[in-house]
Amino acid sequence: MNINEFIEKFVEAVEVEDASSVKPDTKFRELYEWSSLSTLSVIALADEEFGIELDPDSFRKAQTVEDIFNLCNA
């Protein structure tokens, strides 16, 4: 999966209204739609699409959508 495909799935999981506003360098916690439920959705996305369990410490340190993508591909 490339970064653009990941962004599509991320936007769907977080339910971002303006998908075009999400880029690799988007600070996901600054998204209007971001909430604690979004965290769970992204964790589920990582599990379903990549078969991995995100490390909580690494996830807390992540700042951008690309950071999450990199964690999923580590």
Short mmCIF file of N, CA and C in Angstrom, two decimals:
data_model
loop_
_atom_site.label_atom_id
_atom_site.label_comp_id
_atom_site.label_asym_id
_atom_site.label_seq_id
_atom_site.Cartn_x
_atom_site.Cartn_y
_atom_site.Cartn_z
N MET A 1 0.85 -1.18 0.00
CA MET A 1 0.00 0.00 0.00
C MET A 1 0.90 1.25 0.00
N ASN A 2 0.58 2.19 -0.89
CA ASN A 2 1.37 3.42 -0.90
C ASN A 2 0.71 4.47 -0.01
N ILE A 3 1.38 5.60 0.15
CA ILE A 3 0.91 6.64 1.07
C ILE A 3 -0.45 7.19 0.66
N ASN A 4 -0.71 7.33 -0.64
CA ASN A 4 -1.99 7.87 -1.09
C ASN A 4 -3.14 6.91 -0.78
N GLU A 5 -2.91 5.62 -0.94
CA GLU A 5 -3.92 4.63 -0.59
C GLU A 5 -4.18 4.65 0.92
N PHE A 6 -3.09 4.80 1.67
CA PHE A 6 -3.23 4.87 3.13
C PHE A 6 -4.05 6.09 3.54
N ILE A 7 -3.78 7.22 2.90
CA ILE A 7 -4.52 8.44 3.23
C ILE A 7 -6.01 8.23 2.95
N GLU A 8 -6.35 7.58 1.86
CA GLU A 8 -7.76 7.31 1.55
C GLU A 8 -8.41 6.51 2.68
N LYS A 9 -7.72 5.49 3.15
CA LYS A 9 -8.27 4.65 4.22
C LYS A 9 -8.30 5.41 5.54
N PHE A 10 -7.28 6.23 5.79
CA PHE A 10 -7.23 7.06 7.00
C PHE A 10 -8.41 8.02 7.03
N VAL A 11 -8.65 8.69 5.91
CA VAL A 11 -9.75 9.66 5.80
C VAL A 11 -11.08 8.97 6.07
N GLU A 12 -11.24 7.78 5.54
CA GLU A 12 -12.47 7.02 5.76
C GLU A 12 -12.61 6.61 7.23
N ALA A 13 -11.53 6.14 7.84
CA ALA A 13 -11.56 5.69 9.23
C ALA A 13 -11.87 6.83 10.19
N VAL A 14 -11.30 7.99 9.92
CA VAL A 14 -11.46 9.15 10.81
C VAL A 14 -12.70 9.96 10.45
N GLU A 15 -13.27 9.65 9.28
CA GLU A 15 -14.46 10.35 8.78
C GLU A 15 -14.19 11.84 8.56
N VAL A 16 -13.08 12.13 7.87
CA VAL A 16 -12.72 13.49 7.52
C VAL A 16 -13.62 13.95 6.38
N GLU A 17 -14.26 15.11 6.56
CA GLU A 17 -15.19 15.60 5.54
C GLU A 17 -14.48 16.07 4.28
N ASP A 18 -13.38 16.80 4.43
CA ASP A 18 -12.65 17.31 3.28
C ASP A 18 -11.39 16.48 3.07
N ALA A 19 -11.55 15.38 2.36
CA ALA A 19 -10.45 14.44 2.14
C ALA A 19 -9.26 15.09 1.47
N SER A 20 -9.51 16.10 0.62
CA SER A 20 -8.41 16.75 -0.10
C SER A 20 -7.50 17.54 0.83
N SER A 21 -7.95 17.80 2.05
CA SER A 21 -7.13 18.56 3.00
C SER A 21 -6.09 17.70 3.70
N VAL A 22 -6.19 16.38 3.55
CA VAL A 22 -5.27 15.47 4.24
C VAL A 22 -4.14 15.09 3.30
N LYS A 23 -2.94 15.45 3.72
CA LYS A 23 -1.71 15.17 2.98
C LYS A 23 -0.78 14.37 3.89
N PRO A 24 0.32 13.84 3.36
CA PRO A 24 1.25 13.11 4.22
C PRO A 24 1.75 13.93 5.42
N ASP A 25 1.93 15.24 5.23
CA ASP A 25 2.47 16.07 6.31
C ASP A 25 1.38 16.69 7.21
N THR A 26 0.13 16.27 7.02
CA THR A 26 -0.96 16.77 7.86
C THR A 26 -0.77 16.29 9.30
N LYS A 27 -0.85 17.23 10.23
CA LYS A 27 -0.79 16.89 11.65
C LYS A 27 -2.17 16.39 12.04
N PHE A 28 -2.29 15.07 12.15
CA PHE A 28 -3.61 14.45 12.28
C PHE A 28 -4.35 14.87 13.54
N ARG A 29 -3.66 15.18 14.60
CA ARG A 29 -4.35 15.60 15.83
C ARG A 29 -4.97 16.99 15.71
N GLU A 30 -4.58 17.73 14.68
CA GLU A 30 -5.14 19.05 14.44
C GLU A 30 -6.38 19.01 13.53
N LEU A 31 -6.70 17.84 13.02
CA LEU A 31 -7.90 17.71 12.19
C LEU A 31 -9.14 17.96 13.05
N TYR A 32 -10.08 18.69 12.50
CA TYR A 32 -11.32 19.00 13.22
C TYR A 32 -12.02 17.72 13.68
N GLU A 33 -11.98 16.68 12.86
CA GLU A 33 -12.68 15.43 13.14
C GLU A 33 -11.96 14.52 14.13
N TRP A 34 -10.71 14.85 14.48
CA TRP A 34 -9.93 13.96 15.33
C TRP A 34 -10.52 13.90 16.74
N SER A 35 -10.63 12.68 17.27
CA SER A 35 -11.12 12.48 18.62
C SER A 35 -10.50 11.19 19.17
N SER A 36 -10.85 10.87 20.39
CA SER A 36 -10.34 9.62 20.96
C SER A 36 -10.85 8.41 20.17
N LEU A 37 -12.04 8.53 19.61
CA LEU A 37 -12.55 7.44 18.78
C LEU A 37 -11.74 7.29 17.50
N SER A 38 -11.18 8.39 17.01
CA SER A 38 -10.33 8.33 15.82
C SER A 38 -9.10 7.47 16.10
N THR A 39 -8.57 7.60 17.29
CA THR A 39 -7.41 6.79 17.67
C THR A 39 -7.75 5.31 17.53
N LEU A 40 -8.91 4.92 18.05
CA LEU A 40 -9.32 3.53 17.96
C LEU A 40 -9.53 3.10 16.51
N SER A 41 -10.07 4.00 15.70
CA SER A 41 -10.28 3.69 14.29
C SER A 41 -8.97 3.47 13.56
N VAL A 42 -7.97 4.28 13.87
CA VAL A 42 -6.66 4.14 13.22
C VAL A 42 -5.97 2.86 13.70
N ILE A 43 -6.13 2.53 14.96
CA ILE A 43 -5.57 1.27 15.48
C ILE A 43 -6.22 0.09 14.77
N ALA A 44 -7.53 0.16 14.57
CA ALA A 44 -8.24 -0.90 13.85
C ALA A 44 -7.79 -0.96 12.40
N LEU A 45 -7.56 0.19 11.79
CA LEU A 45 -7.07 0.25 10.41
C LEU A 45 -5.73 -0.47 10.29
N ALA A 46 -4.82 -0.19 11.22
CA ALA A 46 -3.50 -0.83 11.20
C ALA A 46 -3.63 -2.34 11.32
N ASP A 47 -4.55 -2.78 12.18
CA ASP A 47 -4.75 -4.21 12.38
C ASP A 47 -5.35 -4.86 11.13
N GLU A 48 -6.39 -4.25 10.58
CA GLU A 48 -7.09 -4.84 9.44
C GLU A 48 -6.27 -4.82 8.15
N GLU A 49 -5.62 -3.70 7.88
CA GLU A 49 -4.92 -3.54 6.60
C GLU A 49 -3.48 -4.04 6.63
N PHE A 50 -2.84 -3.98 7.80
CA PHE A 50 -1.43 -4.33 7.87
C PHE A 50 -1.16 -5.53 8.77
N GLY A 51 -2.18 -5.94 9.53
CA GLY A 51 -2.01 -7.07 10.43
C GLY A 51 -1.04 -6.80 11.56
N ILE A 52 -0.98 -5.54 12.00
CA ILE A 52 -0.06 -5.19 13.08
C ILE A 52 -0.80 -4.50 14.21
N GLU A 53 -0.18 -4.54 15.37
CA GLU A 53 -0.68 -3.81 16.53
C GLU A 53 0.25 -2.63 16.72
N LEU A 54 -0.30 -1.42 16.63
CA LEU A 54 0.53 -0.22 16.78
C LEU A 54 1.06 -0.12 18.20
N ASP A 55 2.33 0.21 18.32
CA ASP A 55 2.96 0.43 19.62
C ASP A 55 2.43 1.73 20.20
N PRO A 56 1.83 1.71 21.40
CA PRO A 56 1.25 2.92 21.97
C PRO A 56 2.24 4.09 22.11
N ASP A 57 3.47 3.81 22.52
CA ASP A 57 4.45 4.87 22.67
C ASP A 57 4.80 5.50 21.32
N SER A 58 4.97 4.68 20.32
CA SER A 58 5.28 5.19 18.99
C SER A 58 4.11 5.99 18.44
N PHE A 59 2.89 5.52 18.68
CA PHE A 59 1.72 6.25 18.20
C PHE A 59 1.62 7.61 18.87
N ARG A 60 1.90 7.68 20.17
CA ARG A 60 1.86 8.97 20.87
C ARG A 60 2.88 9.95 20.30
N LYS A 61 4.02 9.44 19.85
CA LYS A 61 5.07 10.30 19.30
C LYS A 61 4.78 10.73 17.86
N ALA A 62 3.93 10.00 17.18
CA ALA A 62 3.60 10.32 15.79
C ALA A 62 2.92 11.69 15.71
N GLN A 63 3.29 12.46 14.69
CA GLN A 63 2.73 13.79 14.51
C GLN A 63 1.90 13.92 13.24
N THR A 64 2.34 13.23 12.20
CA THR A 64 1.71 13.41 10.89
C THR A 64 1.08 12.09 10.40
N VAL A 65 0.27 12.22 9.38
CA VAL A 65 -0.34 11.03 8.77
C VAL A 65 0.78 10.12 8.24
N GLU A 66 1.81 10.71 7.68
CA GLU A 66 2.93 9.91 7.17
C GLU A 66 3.63 9.17 8.30
N ASP A 67 3.71 9.76 9.48
CA ASP A 67 4.30 9.06 10.63
C ASP A 67 3.53 7.78 10.93
N ILE A 68 2.20 7.85 10.88
CA ILE A 68 1.38 6.66 11.14
C ILE A 68 1.61 5.64 10.03
N PHE A 69 1.65 6.11 8.78
CA PHE A 69 1.91 5.23 7.65
C PHE A 69 3.25 4.49 7.86
N ASN A 70 4.27 5.21 8.28
CA ASN A 70 5.58 4.60 8.50
C ASN A 70 5.54 3.58 9.63
N LEU A 71 4.76 3.87 10.68
CA LEU A 71 4.63 2.91 11.77
C LEU A 71 3.99 1.61 11.27
N CYS A 72 3.02 1.76 10.40
CA CYS A 72 2.32 0.58 9.86
C CYS A 72 3.22 -0.24 8.94
N ASN A 73 4.19 0.40 8.36
CA ASN A 73 5.09 -0.28 7.43
C ASN A 73 6.43 -0.66 8.05
N ALA A 74 6.56 -0.46 9.35
CA ALA A 74 7.84 -0.75 10.01
C ALA A 74 8.05 -2.24 10.16
#
